[in-house]
Every structure is written in C-alpha cells, then in structure tokens.
Amino acid sequence: MVTGISSPASPSQSYLATLSGCIGSPSKTRNVVKQALGHRGLYNGFAEMASSAAVEALPADEVVGRGGRSGQSRECRTLRLFAWGVMKDYIKAPQDTYLNLTPSQRLKLQYLTILTVVTTFLSSDSPTTTIPYSAFEVGTDASAPVLSTCNLEELLVDCIYSGLIFGKLNQVESCLHIRISPGGLTAHRDVQPVDLSDAIRRLESWSEEASRLSAALVGRADGVRVSSLKEDEIWSDLENEAKRVREGTETKLSFRIPPGRKVVEGKGEKVSAAKGLSGASGGDGRSRKGKRSSGYERVEGEGIQM
C-alpha cells in the first residue's frame, strides 16, 4: 500500500510526488496509477501523471486490432482516457486498449463523463443550464448508452450531493437544470492541448468584457461622486443663506399702542384692556350715553385687569 497519497488538499500533486519515487519500479508505478484512477475526489491531473517519467518508462503493450499510438502502456492510455475521454471511448475501444476498470474506477469514469457533458453545455457559444438526459448517451448510438436511464438519475443525484455539480433534476421533462454557483463548478477536467487555443480565446474575450464593465462601473462611480459633491455644495449654500437670514435680516414686528391701552400677554394670545369707559361705540361712531363701564374687563389668561 502506497502511503501519503490521500490528502484532500491536492491529491493530484500527492500522486505525482509518489510517482517521482517509483522510477525503475514498474509494479509500484502500476499500483499508484490504479489508486489514482479509483480516487473519487481526483478529477484532474491525469495528463501530468501520464507524462511522468515513471509512467512513460512502463513497457508498451500490444493492442489487438489497433494500428496507431505505439510505444505506450495501457496505464498511460488509461490515464489519458481519464484526463480527456468519456465512457463511450472506453466502451467502443478495441480489446486491451485500456486497463480493465474496477467498479470504483468505472464509476469514476462515469462521473468524469457527467462533468464533461455539463462543462460542454455551459461553455458553448450558446450556453444553457438545461441538459436533457439524452446528452449523456453515446452520440446517436442508443444501443451503447454512456449511462443507462435506470441509474442516470441516481448518479446525477450522487454528483449533486457530493458537490461535483450544482443543480436539480426534472423527472417530468427528463432533464438536469444546472444552477450556476459563485465559484462555478467545483471540479474541472484536464484541458487538452488542442483546446488551449479555444481556452485562450475565451479567456481573452472574458478579460475584454470584464475590462469594459470595469470601465463602465468606474465612470458611473465618478458621475455619482461629482453629483454628490454638487449636492453638498447646494445644501451648504442653503444653510449659509438660512443662517444669514436668521442673524442679519430678521425683522421684528412693531405696532403703535393707542393712549390708555396696554398689551396684556395671555397664555398663547395677546389681548388689550382699557380702564374707564369700555370704548364700545355705536354704529354712528358716537359713545353710548348713560352707560358707564364698571372699570373692569376680563382678559383671557390673566384674570381681571384694572
């Protein structure tokens, strides 16, 4: 048993480090490769393992009915299958092209196939988050499905609960709805060399779009900042004007009090009282004769005033 290769932080690097110490020992190299193929938490790094000195030193195997790709071992070809291939490549390959996969390794390749299908739909020129079950079949060959209908939903649910993908199943419409998470997919497969140019193109396009959006946000922020400064200036001017009015131009009301009268300030109002005659006059302006005031007048709020 090889130790020190189950670290959850970076399993691929752990396997590569272990393979570097297996040069000259084919049996140990094969053992490490088999463990890596069955490691459920490992979804990338297989291409680097296939290019390691220990794997490249393994003796080449003859492939029945296969005329190309000489000089490679089955371990190397199987690592490349897990790096870039899908289940259909394993099903349709000639005999002895790849290692005979164990149930856990076969399940691992099914997970990788699901991840490839989901990534293909999300990264296309017209991306979509709705993936029909038929997308998980081998091309148009319905006789050799990648994942049979009976266990497809079970595997998809397993991928969802394990955090490999984010989504939910629609059993009525027979499709998978992918939910885009802030961090995207939690696992990614190895990038093929032929796909590097397309990946670079997509990254450059994303960078240009991000730069454009960033410039638009900066311009918007500058506009809001200028508008805020102008608003602060307007409010400052209004406050200064209000202060000037309160301090310098406040008008005090004044009025002339007739002789014999005084202003009595009540609670909330101003009234006047007179001593002597009540001051009431008739409609013709003359004082009423024979009627003399008592000399007292009730004023609201202050009682009787003399």
PDB file of N, CA and C in Angstrom, residues 31-32 35 121 128 131 183 196 202 210 216 271-272 286 295:
ATOM      1  N   ASN A  31       0.686   0.267  -9.363  1.00  0.00           N
ATOM      2  CA  ASN A  31      -0.137   0.335  -8.157  1.00  0.00           C
ATOM      3  C   ASN A  31      -0.615   1.764  -7.902  1.00  0.00           C
ATOM      4  N   VAL A  32       0.279   2.727  -8.067  1.00  0.00           N
ATOM      5  CA  VAL A  32      -0.091   4.134  -7.869  1.00  0.00           C
ATOM      6  C   VAL A  32      -1.118   4.564  -8.916  1.00  0.00           C
ATOM      7  N   GLN A  35      -4.564   3.270  -8.045  1.00  0.00           N
ATOM      8  CA  GLN A  35      -5.149   4.031  -6.928  1.00  0.00           C
ATOM      9  C   GLN A  35      -5.651   5.395  -7.395  1.00  0.00           C
ATOM     10  N   PHE A 121     -21.963  21.983 -22.146  1.00  0.00           N
ATOM     11  CA  PHE A 121     -23.172  22.789 -22.288  1.00  0.00           C
ATOM     12  C   PHE A 121     -22.974  24.197 -21.737  1.00  0.00           C
ATOM     13  N   THR A 128     -26.271  26.961 -22.058  1.00  0.00           N
ATOM     14  CA  THR A 128     -27.574  26.675 -21.476  1.00  0.00           C
ATOM     15  C   THR A 128     -27.382  25.895 -20.196  1.00  0.00           C
ATOM     16  N   ILE A 131     -29.974  20.574 -19.375  1.00  0.00           N
ATOM     17  CA  ILE A 131     -29.320  19.497 -20.102  1.00  0.00           C
ATOM     18  C   ILE A 131     -30.247  18.288 -20.139  1.00  0.00           C
ATOM     19  N   GLY A 183     -18.768  30.229  -7.414  1.00  0.00           N
ATOM     20  CA  GLY A 183     -17.441  29.715  -7.740  1.00  0.00           C
ATOM     21  C   GLY A 183     -17.413  28.817  -8.946  1.00  0.00           C
ATOM     22  N   LEU A 196      -6.390  24.357 -26.042  1.00  0.00           N
ATOM     23  CA  LEU A 196      -5.757  25.500 -25.394  1.00  0.00           C
ATOM     24  C   LEU A 196      -6.045  26.799 -26.133  1.00  0.00           C
ATOM     25  N   ARG A 202     -11.359  32.286 -25.210  1.00  0.00           N
ATOM     26  CA  ARG A 202     -12.453  32.551 -24.284  1.00  0.00           C
ATOM     27  C   ARG A 202     -11.983  33.432 -23.125  1.00  0.00           C
ATOM     28  N   ALA A 210     -14.711  41.968 -19.068  1.00  0.00           N
ATOM     29  CA  ALA A 210     -14.524  42.416 -17.684  1.00  0.00           C
ATOM     30  C   ALA A 210     -13.935  43.824 -17.646  1.00  0.00           C
ATOM     31  N   ALA A 216     -16.988  50.911 -17.214  1.00  0.00           N
ATOM     32  CA  ALA A 216     -18.329  51.471 -17.075  1.00  0.00           C
ATOM     33  C   ALA A 216     -18.665  51.723 -15.608  1.00  0.00           C
ATOM     34  N   VAL A 271     -54.062  90.216  24.073  1.00  0.00           N
ATOM     35  CA  VAL A 271     -55.318  90.968  24.113  1.00  0.00           C
ATOM     36  C   VAL A 271     -55.047  92.321  24.732  1.00  0.00           C
ATOM     37  N   SER A 272     -55.965  93.227  24.666  1.00  0.00           N
ATOM     38  CA  SER A 272     -55.807  94.557  25.260  1.00  0.00           C
ATOM     39  C   SER A 272     -56.980  94.861  26.183  1.00  0.00           C
ATOM     40  N   ARG A 286     -70.521 107.459  17.736  1.00  0.00           N
ATOM     41  CA  ARG A 286     -70.616 108.203  18.975  1.00  0.00           C
ATOM     42  C   ARG A 286     -70.714 107.259  20.154  1.00  0.00           C
ATOM     43  N   GLY A 295     -65.396  99.565  34.863  1.00  0.00           N
ATOM     44  CA  GLY A 295     -63.963  99.815  35.037  1.00  0.00           C
ATOM     45  C   GLY A 295     -63.122  98.548  35.038  1.00  0.00           C
TER      46      GLY A 295
END
